[in-house]
Amino acid sequence: MKTLRVLAVCIAVSAFAAPASAQVVNLSKLSCKEFVALKPDAITMLWAWLYGYYADQDADPVIDFNKLTAKGQALAEACQKAPNKDIISVAEDIYEK
């Protein structure tokens, strides 16, 4: 679990190294409308972060990219239907299954 979280953080830091020092994102306040308006790279990074965040602590350090993509696409579809909800509220139903 920790390995997966570290990997997600490393991806985020390398993808957004310059802006990261100037930004803080509270995902519990990020609306679905704001999420779907992000650049594709940022959306993918958040998919990966959420995948790791909701992973079982005792799970093997394995990334199933098909599962990551499927859950991410389900999140995007759910957010399009509920643009005013925050991303974490919507993600819980999808990623905890």
mmCIF file of N, CA, C and O in Angstrom:
data_model
loop_
_atom_site.group_PDB
_atom_site.id
_atom_site.type_symbol
_atom_site.label_atom_id
_atom_site.label_comp_id
_atom_site.label_asym_id
_atom_site.label_seq_id
_atom_site.Cartn_x
_atom_site.Cartn_y
_atom_site.Cartn_z
ATOM 1 N N MET A 1 0.819 -1.185 0.000
ATOM 2 C CA MET A 1 0.000 0.000 0.000
ATOM 3 C C MET A 1 0.867 1.254 0.000
ATOM 4 O O MET A 1 0.632 2.150 -0.761
ATOM 5 N N LYS A 2 1.863 1.268 0.884
ATOM 6 C CA LYS A 2 2.733 2.433 0.936
ATOM 7 C C LYS A 2 3.491 2.602 -0.368
ATOM 8 O O LYS A 2 3.679 3.719 -0.835
ATOM 9 N N THR A 3 3.882 1.500 -0.986
ATOM 10 C CA THR A 3 4.598 1.565 -2.250
ATOM 11 C C THR A 3 3.728 2.212 -3.316
ATOM 12 O O THR A 3 4.203 3.047 -4.087
ATOM 13 N N LEU A 4 2.464 1.848 -3.339
ATOM 14 C CA LEU A 4 1.536 2.396 -4.320
ATOM 15 C C LEU A 4 1.335 3.889 -4.099
ATOM 16 O O LEU A 4 1.330 4.672 -5.054
ATOM 17 N N ARG A 5 1.209 4.288 -2.846
ATOM 18 C CA ARG A 5 1.043 5.716 -2.544
ATOM 19 C C ARG A 5 2.301 6.494 -2.904
ATOM 20 O O ARG A 5 2.227 7.575 -3.459
ATOM 21 N N VAL A 6 3.453 5.937 -2.609
ATOM 22 C CA VAL A 6 4.720 6.600 -2.947
ATOM 23 C C VAL A 6 4.830 6.752 -4.459
ATOM 24 O O VAL A 6 5.228 7.804 -4.957
ATOM 25 N N LEU A 7 4.457 5.706 -5.196
ATOM 26 C CA LEU A 7 4.491 5.772 -6.654
ATOM 27 C C LEU A 7 3.577 6.867 -7.171
ATOM 28 O O LEU A 7 3.967 7.655 -8.035
ATOM 29 N N ALA A 8 2.374 6.953 -6.635
ATOM 30 C CA ALA A 8 1.427 7.985 -7.065
ATOM 31 C C ALA A 8 1.970 9.376 -6.772
ATOM 32 O O ALA A 8 1.864 10.293 -7.599
ATOM 33 N N VAL A 9 2.565 9.558 -5.610
ATOM 34 C CA VAL A 9 3.138 10.860 -5.257
ATOM 35 C C VAL A 9 4.304 11.197 -6.184
ATOM 36 O O VAL A 9 4.425 12.325 -6.651
ATOM 37 N N CYS A 10 5.160 10.221 -6.475
ATOM 38 C CA CYS A 10 6.294 10.458 -7.377
ATOM 39 C C CYS A 10 5.821 10.864 -8.767
ATOM 40 O O CYS A 10 6.378 11.769 -9.380
ATOM 41 N N ILE A 11 4.774 10.195 -9.244
ATOM 42 C CA ILE A 11 4.215 10.550 -10.548
ATOM 43 C C ILE A 11 3.696 11.972 -10.519
ATOM 44 O O ILE A 11 3.950 12.766 -11.423
ATOM 45 N N ALA A 12 2.980 12.305 -9.461
ATOM 46 C CA ALA A 12 2.425 13.648 -9.342
ATOM 47 C C ALA A 12 3.515 14.701 -9.283
ATOM 48 O O ALA A 12 3.444 15.726 -9.951
ATOM 49 N N VAL A 13 4.526 14.440 -8.494
ATOM 50 C CA VAL A 13 5.619 15.409 -8.344
ATOM 51 C C VAL A 13 6.373 15.591 -9.653
ATOM 52 O O VAL A 13 6.671 16.707 -10.052
ATOM 53 N N SER A 14 6.635 14.500 -10.349
ATOM 54 C CA SER A 14 7.383 14.635 -11.596
ATOM 55 C C SER A 14 6.550 15.284 -12.688
ATOM 56 O O SER A 14 7.066 16.024 -13.510
ATOM 57 N N ALA A 15 5.261 15.045 -12.686
ATOM 58 C CA ALA A 15 4.399 15.622 -13.716
ATOM 59 C C ALA A 15 4.132 17.103 -13.472
ATOM 60 O O ALA A 15 3.947 17.875 -14.404
ATOM 61 N N PHE A 16 4.104 17.490 -12.221
ATOM 62 C CA PHE A 16 3.750 18.865 -11.892
ATOM 63 C C PHE A 16 4.784 19.501 -10.973
ATOM 64 O O PHE A 16 4.450 20.203 -10.036
ATOM 65 N N ALA A 17 6.044 19.288 -11.254
ATOM 66 C CA ALA A 17 7.118 19.728 -10.367
ATOM 67 C C ALA A 17 7.096 21.236 -10.123
ATOM 68 O O ALA A 17 7.149 21.678 -8.990
ATOM 69 N N ALA A 18 6.996 22.030 -11.144
ATOM 70 C CA ALA A 18 7.020 23.480 -10.959
ATOM 71 C C ALA A 18 5.752 23.988 -10.274
ATOM 72 O O ALA A 18 5.829 24.683 -9.270
ATOM 73 N N PRO A 19 4.558 23.657 -10.775
ATOM 74 C CA PRO A 19 3.364 24.189 -10.142
ATOM 75 C C PRO A 19 3.070 23.577 -8.773
ATOM 76 O O PRO A 19 2.366 24.170 -7.981
ATOM 77 N N ALA A 20 3.591 22.419 -8.465
ATOM 78 C CA ALA A 20 3.256 21.737 -7.218
ATOM 79 C C ALA A 20 3.623 22.576 -5.998
ATOM 80 O O ALA A 20 2.929 22.538 -5.000
ATOM 81 N N SER A 21 4.692 23.317 -6.078
ATOM 82 C CA SER A 21 5.089 24.115 -4.933
ATOM 83 C C SER A 21 4.130 25.269 -4.689
ATOM 84 O O SER A 21 4.061 25.794 -3.593
ATOM 85 N N ALA A 22 3.366 25.653 -5.694
ATOM 86 C CA ALA A 22 2.447 26.771 -5.569
ATOM 87 C C ALA A 22 1.001 26.330 -5.403
ATOM 88 O O ALA A 22 0.131 27.157 -5.225
ATOM 89 N N GLN A 23 0.725 25.023 -5.456
ATOM 90 C CA GLN A 23 -0.648 24.551 -5.401
ATOM 91 C C GLN A 23 -0.864 23.556 -4.277
ATOM 92 O O GLN A 23 0.004 22.741 -3.977
ATOM 93 N N VAL A 24 -2.040 23.651 -3.704
ATOM 94 C CA VAL A 24 -2.516 22.660 -2.758
ATOM 95 C C VAL A 24 -3.937 22.337 -3.187
ATOM 96 O O VAL A 24 -4.742 23.233 -3.402
ATOM 97 N N VAL A 25 -4.229 21.062 -3.356
ATOM 98 C CA VAL A 25 -5.554 20.663 -3.814
ATOM 99 C C VAL A 25 -6.222 19.846 -2.720
ATOM 100 O O VAL A 25 -5.719 18.801 -2.324
ATOM 101 N N ASN A 26 -7.329 20.345 -2.225
ATOM 102 C CA ASN A 26 -8.129 19.615 -1.247
ATOM 103 C C ASN A 26 -9.189 18.863 -2.041
ATOM 104 O O ASN A 26 -10.162 19.454 -2.507
ATOM 105 N N LEU A 27 -8.991 17.560 -2.209
ATOM 106 C CA LEU A 27 -9.901 16.788 -3.052
ATOM 107 C C LEU A 27 -11.317 16.719 -2.495
ATOM 108 O O LEU A 27 -12.263 16.517 -3.250
ATOM 109 N N SER A 28 -11.484 16.911 -1.197
ATOM 110 C CA SER A 28 -12.837 16.898 -0.634
ATOM 111 C C SER A 28 -13.604 18.160 -1.003
ATOM 112 O O SER A 28 -14.811 18.233 -0.822
ATOM 113 N N LYS A 29 -12.894 19.144 -1.539
ATOM 114 C CA LYS A 29 -13.547 20.381 -1.980
ATOM 115 C C LYS A 29 -13.505 20.564 -3.496
ATOM 116 O O LYS A 29 -14.064 21.515 -4.019
ATOM 117 N N LEU A 30 -12.843 19.643 -4.196
ATOM 118 C CA LEU A 30 -12.771 19.710 -5.658
ATOM 119 C C LEU A 30 -14.078 19.155 -6.221
ATOM 120 O O LEU A 30 -14.409 17.996 -6.000
ATOM 121 N N SER A 31 -14.816 19.984 -6.924
ATOM 122 C CA SER A 31 -16.099 19.530 -7.468
ATOM 123 C C SER A 31 -15.870 18.662 -8.704
ATOM 124 O O SER A 31 -14.833 18.737 -9.360
ATOM 125 N N CYS A 32 -16.853 17.848 -8.983
ATOM 126 C CA CYS A 32 -16.781 17.016 -10.183
ATOM 127 C C CYS A 32 -16.681 17.884 -11.438
ATOM 128 O O CYS A 32 -15.973 17.531 -12.376
ATOM 129 N N LYS A 33 -17.356 19.008 -11.426
ATOM 130 C CA LYS A 33 -17.297 19.923 -12.574
ATOM 131 C C LYS A 33 -15.862 20.409 -12.795
ATOM 132 O O LYS A 33 -15.373 20.445 -13.922
ATOM 133 N N GLU A 34 -15.182 20.751 -11.716
ATOM 134 C CA GLU A 34 -13.785 21.189 -11.805
ATOM 135 C C GLU A 34 -12.891 20.030 -12.247
ATOM 136 O O GLU A 34 -11.970 20.224 -13.034
ATOM 137 N N PHE A 35 -13.175 18.838 -11.724
ATOM 138 C CA PHE A 35 -12.382 17.657 -12.066
ATOM 139 C C PHE A 35 -12.443 17.351 -13.557
ATOM 140 O O PHE A 35 -11.404 17.161 -14.188
ATOM 141 N N VAL A 36 -13.639 17.297 -14.136
ATOM 142 C CA VAL A 36 -13.745 16.936 -15.552
ATOM 143 C C VAL A 36 -13.210 18.032 -16.465
ATOM 144 O O VAL A 36 -12.933 17.777 -17.638
ATOM 145 N N ALA A 37 -13.009 19.240 -15.930
ATOM 146 C CA ALA A 37 -12.447 20.337 -16.724
ATOM 147 C C ALA A 37 -10.915 20.352 -16.711
ATOM 148 O O ALA A 37 -10.297 21.129 -17.440
ATOM 149 N N LEU A 38 -10.293 19.492 -15.891
ATOM 150 C CA LEU A 38 -8.833 19.440 -15.818
ATOM 151 C C LEU A 38 -8.228 18.907 -17.119
ATOM 152 O O LEU A 38 -8.903 18.246 -17.903
ATOM 153 N N LYS A 39 -6.952 19.153 -17.290
ATOM 154 C CA LYS A 39 -6.222 18.595 -18.434
ATOM 155 C C LYS A 39 -6.145 17.079 -18.272
ATOM 156 O O LYS A 39 -6.120 16.569 -17.146
ATOM 157 N N PRO A 40 -6.101 16.345 -19.379
ATOM 158 C CA PRO A 40 -6.064 14.873 -19.312
ATOM 159 C C PRO A 40 -4.953 14.313 -18.418
ATOM 160 O O PRO A 40 -5.167 13.335 -17.707
ATOM 161 N N ASP A 41 -3.775 14.929 -18.427
ATOM 162 C CA ASP A 41 -2.679 14.451 -17.580
ATOM 163 C C ASP A 41 -3.027 14.578 -16.091
ATOM 164 O O ASP A 41 -2.704 13.705 -15.296
ATOM 165 N N ALA A 42 -3.679 15.666 -15.730
ATOM 166 C CA ALA A 42 -4.068 15.875 -14.336
ATOM 167 C C ALA A 42 -5.154 14.886 -13.924
ATOM 168 O O ALA A 42 -5.126 14.356 -12.812
ATOM 169 N N ILE A 43 -6.078 14.607 -14.827
ATOM 170 C CA ILE A 43 -7.130 13.630 -14.544
ATOM 171 C C ILE A 43 -6.517 12.253 -14.323
ATOM 172 O O ILE A 43 -6.852 11.557 -13.371
ATOM 173 N N THR A 44 -5.596 11.869 -15.185
ATOM 174 C CA THR A 44 -4.934 10.567 -15.057
ATOM 175 C C THR A 44 -4.163 10.476 -13.750
ATOM 176 O O THR A 44 -4.189 9.449 -13.068
ATOM 177 N N MET A 45 -3.492 11.562 -13.373
ATOM 178 C CA MET A 45 -2.749 11.577 -12.123
ATOM 179 C C MET A 45 -3.693 11.394 -10.941
ATOM 180 O O MET A 45 -3.415 10.627 -10.014
ATOM 181 N N LEU A 46 -4.836 12.051 -10.964
ATOM 182 C CA LEU A 46 -5.801 11.897 -9.876
ATOM 183 C C LEU A 46 -6.395 10.496 -9.855
ATOM 184 O O LEU A 46 -6.628 9.935 -8.782
ATOM 185 N N TRP A 47 -6.636 9.910 -11.025
ATOM 186 C CA TRP A 47 -7.102 8.519 -11.080
ATOM 187 C C TRP A 47 -6.107 7.620 -10.355
ATOM 188 O O TRP A 47 -6.486 6.780 -9.552
ATOM 189 N N ALA A 48 -4.819 7.786 -10.666
ATOM 190 C CA ALA A 48 -3.779 6.948 -10.063
ATOM 191 C C ALA A 48 -3.695 7.191 -8.558
ATOM 192 O O ALA A 48 -3.555 6.247 -7.778
ATOM 193 N N TRP A 49 -3.808 8.435 -8.141
ATOM 194 C CA TRP A 49 -3.751 8.748 -6.719
ATOM 195 C C TRP A 49 -4.919 8.101 -5.991
ATOM 196 O O TRP A 49 -4.738 7.468 -4.935
ATOM 197 N N LEU A 50 -6.119 8.237 -6.543
ATOM 198 C CA LEU A 50 -7.304 7.646 -5.919
ATOM 199 C C LEU A 50 -7.212 6.126 -5.876
ATOM 200 O O LEU A 50 -7.603 5.496 -4.894
ATOM 201 N N TYR A 51 -6.696 5.536 -6.925
ATOM 202 C CA TYR A 51 -6.514 4.083 -6.986
ATOM 203 C C TYR A 51 -5.633 3.620 -5.828
ATOM 204 O O TYR A 51 -5.936 2.651 -5.139
ATOM 205 N N GLY A 52 -4.550 4.324 -5.577
ATOM 206 C CA GLY A 52 -3.663 3.997 -4.476
ATOM 207 C C GLY A 52 -4.263 4.342 -3.123
ATOM 208 O O GLY A 52 -4.124 3.577 -2.159
ATOM 209 N N TYR A 53 -4.958 5.455 -3.042
ATOM 210 C CA TYR A 53 -5.552 5.894 -1.778
ATOM 211 C C TYR A 53 -6.577 4.893 -1.266
ATOM 212 O O TYR A 53 -6.647 4.618 -0.068
ATOM 213 N N TYR A 54 -7.376 4.350 -2.169
ATOM 214 C CA TYR A 54 -8.428 3.414 -1.774
ATOM 215 C C TYR A 54 -7.982 1.951 -1.787
ATOM 216 O O TYR A 54 -8.775 1.066 -1.486
ATOM 217 N N ALA A 55 -6.739 1.689 -2.109
ATOM 218 C CA ALA A 55 -6.239 0.311 -2.117
ATOM 219 C C ALA A 55 -6.144 -0.209 -0.687
ATOM 220 O O ALA A 55 -5.916 0.539 0.255
ATOM 221 N N ASP A 56 -6.312 -1.496 -0.547
ATOM 222 C CA ASP A 56 -6.189 -2.156 0.751
ATOM 223 C C ASP A 56 -4.752 -2.006 1.248
ATOM 224 O O ASP A 56 -3.801 -2.212 0.494
ATOM 225 N N GLN A 57 -4.586 -1.677 2.511
ATOM 226 C CA GLN A 57 -3.243 -1.484 3.073
ATOM 227 C C GLN A 57 -2.381 -2.729 2.950
ATOM 228 O O GLN A 57 -1.174 -2.630 2.831
ATOM 229 N N ASP A 58 -3.003 -3.885 3.003
ATOM 230 C CA ASP A 58 -2.250 -5.141 2.955
ATOM 231 C C ASP A 58 -2.135 -5.719 1.549
ATOM 232 O O ASP A 58 -1.628 -6.820 1.371
ATOM 233 N N ALA A 59 -2.608 -4.979 0.560
ATOM 234 C CA ALA A 59 -2.571 -5.474 -0.819
ATOM 235 C C ALA A 59 -1.125 -5.525 -1.323
ATOM 236 O O ALA A 59 -0.265 -4.759 -0.876
ATOM 237 N N ASP A 60 -0.894 -6.439 -2.226
ATOM 238 C CA ASP A 60 0.422 -6.509 -2.865
ATOM 239 C C ASP A 60 0.655 -5.238 -3.675
ATOM 240 O O ASP A 60 -0.293 -4.636 -4.189
ATOM 241 N N PRO A 61 1.903 -4.819 -3.824
ATOM 242 C CA PRO A 61 2.211 -3.601 -4.571
ATOM 243 C C PRO A 61 2.105 -3.829 -6.083
ATOM 244 O O PRO A 61 3.101 -3.838 -6.806
ATOM 245 N N VAL A 62 0.881 -4.026 -6.545
ATOM 246 C CA VAL A 62 0.616 -4.318 -7.946
ATOM 247 C C VAL A 62 -0.358 -3.286 -8.479
ATOM 248 O O VAL A 62 -1.357 -2.970 -7.834
ATOM 249 N N ILE A 63 -0.076 -2.763 -9.652
ATOM 250 C CA ILE A 63 -0.994 -1.839 -10.315
ATOM 251 C C ILE A 63 -1.624 -2.568 -11.487
ATOM 252 O O ILE A 63 -0.929 -3.000 -12.398
ATOM 253 N N ASP A 64 -2.936 -2.696 -11.448
ATOM 254 C CA ASP A 64 -3.698 -3.272 -12.552
ATOM 255 C C ASP A 64 -4.184 -2.095 -13.397
ATOM 256 O O ASP A 64 -5.156 -1.427 -13.042
ATOM 257 N N PHE A 65 -3.494 -1.811 -14.489
ATOM 258 C CA PHE A 65 -3.814 -0.632 -15.290
ATOM 259 C C PHE A 65 -5.205 -0.696 -15.914
ATOM 260 O O PHE A 65 -5.850 0.338 -16.092
ATOM 261 N N ASN A 66 -5.675 -1.898 -16.223
ATOM 262 C CA ASN A 66 -7.038 -2.025 -16.744
ATOM 263 C C ASN A 66 -8.050 -1.620 -15.675
ATOM 264 O O ASN A 66 -9.019 -0.915 -15.961
ATOM 265 N N LYS A 67 -7.814 -2.059 -14.439
ATOM 266 C CA LYS A 67 -8.704 -1.722 -13.333
ATOM 267 C C LYS A 67 -8.611 -0.226 -13.026
ATOM 268 O O LYS A 67 -9.626 0.426 -12.798
ATOM 269 N N LEU A 68 -7.399 0.310 -13.021
ATOM 270 C CA LEU A 68 -7.197 1.732 -12.773
ATOM 271 C C LEU A 68 -7.973 2.560 -13.794
ATOM 272 O O LEU A 68 -8.683 3.495 -13.439
ATOM 273 N N THR A 69 -7.865 2.198 -15.064
ATOM 274 C CA THR A 69 -8.557 2.927 -16.131
ATOM 275 C C THR A 69 -10.063 2.770 -16.029
ATOM 276 O O THR A 69 -10.809 3.746 -16.182
ATOM 277 N N ALA A 70 -10.532 1.554 -15.748
ATOM 278 C CA ALA A 70 -11.975 1.307 -15.637
ATOM 279 C C ALA A 70 -12.582 2.125 -14.498
ATOM 280 O O ALA A 70 -13.639 2.743 -14.658
ATOM 281 N N LYS A 71 -11.910 2.135 -13.357
ATOM 282 C CA LYS A 71 -12.419 2.908 -12.227
ATOM 283 C C LYS A 71 -12.355 4.405 -12.526
ATOM 284 O O LYS A 71 -13.261 5.157 -12.160
ATOM 285 N N GLY A 72 -11.306 4.836 -13.186
ATOM 286 C CA GLY A 72 -11.182 6.244 -13.555
ATOM 287 C C GLY A 72 -12.267 6.676 -14.517
ATOM 288 O O GLY A 72 -12.852 7.749 -14.369
ATOM 289 N N GLN A 73 -12.562 5.838 -15.488
ATOM 290 C CA GLN A 73 -13.624 6.159 -16.434
ATOM 291 C C GLN A 73 -14.985 6.167 -15.743
ATOM 292 O O GLN A 73 -15.826 7.023 -16.032
ATOM 293 N N ALA A 74 -15.188 5.243 -14.805
ATOM 294 C CA ALA A 74 -16.437 5.227 -14.034
ATOM 295 C C ALA A 74 -16.565 6.507 -13.212
ATOM 296 O O ALA A 74 -17.659 7.079 -13.096
ATOM 297 N N LEU A 75 -15.450 6.976 -12.660
ATOM 298 C CA LEU A 75 -15.451 8.223 -11.902
ATOM 299 C C LEU A 75 -15.809 9.403 -12.798
ATOM 300 O O LEU A 75 -16.642 10.239 -12.437
ATOM 301 N N ALA A 76 -15.214 9.470 -13.970
ATOM 302 C CA ALA A 76 -15.502 10.562 -14.904
ATOM 303 C C ALA A 76 -16.978 10.556 -15.310
ATOM 304 O O ALA A 76 -17.615 11.612 -15.354
ATOM 305 N N GLU A 77 -17.524 9.380 -15.579
ATOM 306 C CA GLU A 77 -18.940 9.271 -15.950
ATOM 307 C C GLU A 77 -19.847 9.688 -14.798
ATOM 308 O O GLU A 77 -20.826 10.416 -14.996
ATOM 309 N N ALA A 78 -19.521 9.255 -13.591
ATOM 310 C CA ALA A 78 -20.324 9.621 -12.420
ATOM 311 C C ALA A 78 -20.245 11.123 -12.158
ATOM 312 O O ALA A 78 -21.247 11.744 -11.786
ATOM 313 N N CYS A 79 -19.076 11.712 -12.372
ATOM 314 C CA CYS A 79 -18.911 13.151 -12.164
ATOM 315 C C CYS A 79 -19.690 13.971 -13.193
ATOM 316 O O CYS A 79 -20.192 15.041 -12.877
ATOM 317 N N GLN A 80 -19.786 13.465 -14.402
ATOM 318 C CA GLN A 80 -20.557 14.177 -15.414
ATOM 319 C C GLN A 80 -22.039 14.209 -15.049
ATOM 320 O O GLN A 80 -22.745 15.163 -15.379
ATOM 321 N N LYS A 81 -22.496 13.189 -14.337
ATOM 322 C CA LYS A 81 -23.903 13.123 -13.911
ATOM 323 C C LYS A 81 -24.168 13.930 -12.650
ATOM 324 O O LYS A 81 -25.312 14.261 -12.363
ATOM 325 N N ALA A 82 -23.127 14.218 -11.875
ATOM 326 C CA ALA A 82 -23.275 14.937 -10.604
ATOM 327 C C ALA A 82 -22.198 16.012 -10.479
ATOM 328 O O ALA A 82 -21.327 15.934 -9.621
ATOM 329 N N PRO A 83 -22.237 17.035 -11.344
ATOM 330 C CA PRO A 83 -21.153 18.026 -11.378
ATOM 331 C C PRO A 83 -20.961 18.832 -10.100
ATOM 332 O O PRO A 83 -19.876 19.349 -9.858
ATOM 333 N N ASN A 84 -21.964 18.925 -9.258
ATOM 334 C CA ASN A 84 -21.842 19.739 -8.050
ATOM 335 C C ASN A 84 -21.331 18.964 -6.841
ATOM 336 O O ASN A 84 -21.025 19.561 -5.815
ATOM 337 N N LYS A 85 -21.225 17.645 -6.946
ATOM 338 C CA LYS A 85 -20.687 16.849 -5.838
ATOM 339 C C LYS A 85 -19.171 16.971 -5.803
ATOM 340 O O LYS A 85 -18.534 17.240 -6.815
ATOM 341 N N ASP A 86 -18.604 16.739 -4.621
ATOM 342 C CA ASP A 86 -17.147 16.744 -4.542
ATOM 343 C C ASP A 86 -16.614 15.390 -5.006
ATOM 344 O O ASP A 86 -17.300 14.376 -4.925
ATOM 345 N N ILE A 87 -15.401 15.395 -5.500
ATOM 346 C CA ILE A 87 -14.806 14.215 -6.124
ATOM 347 C C ILE A 87 -14.657 13.039 -5.150
ATOM 348 O O ILE A 87 -14.862 11.890 -5.529
ATOM 349 N N ILE A 88 -14.362 13.313 -3.893
ATOM 350 C CA ILE A 88 -14.174 12.241 -2.917
ATOM 351 C C ILE A 88 -15.497 11.536 -2.634
ATOM 352 O O ILE A 88 -15.538 10.309 -2.533
ATOM 353 N N SER A 89 -16.580 12.263 -2.511
ATOM 354 C CA SER A 89 -17.892 11.643 -2.285
ATOM 355 C C SER A 89 -18.247 10.684 -3.410
ATOM 356 O O SER A 89 -18.763 9.596 -3.175
ATOM 357 N N VAL A 90 -17.968 11.073 -4.625
ATOM 358 C CA VAL A 90 -18.271 10.246 -5.779
ATOM 359 C C VAL A 90 -17.276 9.075 -5.854
ATOM 360 O O VAL A 90 -17.660 7.940 -6.128
ATOM 361 N N ALA A 91 -16.014 9.352 -5.578
ATOM 362 C CA ALA A 91 -14.963 8.325 -5.676
ATOM 363 C C ALA A 91 -15.157 7.184 -4.675
ATOM 364 O O ALA A 91 -14.853 6.042 -4.973
ATOM 365 N N GLU A 92 -15.650 7.498 -3.479
ATOM 366 C CA GLU A 92 -15.821 6.470 -2.451
ATOM 367 C C GLU A 92 -16.662 5.306 -2.952
ATOM 368 O O GLU A 92 -16.318 4.146 -2.743
ATOM 369 N N ASP A 93 -17.774 5.602 -3.615
ATOM 370 C CA ASP A 93 -18.647 4.534 -4.122
ATOM 371 C C ASP A 93 -17.964 3.696 -5.206
ATOM 372 O O ASP A 93 -18.242 2.521 -5.326
ATOM 373 N N ILE A 94 -17.105 4.302 -5.957
ATOM 374 C CA ILE A 94 -16.455 3.615 -7.082
ATOM 375 C C ILE A 94 -15.212 2.849 -6.643
ATOM 376 O O ILE A 94 -15.044 1.688 -6.974
ATOM 377 N N TYR A 95 -14.352 3.484 -5.891
ATOM 378 C CA TYR A 95 -13.051 2.896 -5.561
ATOM 379 C C TYR A 95 -13.106 1.931 -4.386
ATOM 380 O O TYR A 95 -12.202 1.131 -4.217
ATOM 381 N N GLU A 96 -14.143 1.984 -3.551
ATOM 382 C CA GLU A 96 -14.215 1.082 -2.411
ATOM 383 C C GLU A 96 -14.880 -0.250 -2.761
ATOM 384 O O GLU A 96 -14.989 -1.110 -1.915
ATOM 385 N N LYS A 97 -15.311 -0.414 -3.996
ATOM 386 C CA LYS A 97 -15.946 -1.678 -4.414
ATOM 387 C C LYS A 97 -14.899 -2.724 -4.669
ATOM 388 O O LYS A 97 -13.831 -2.498 -5.106
#
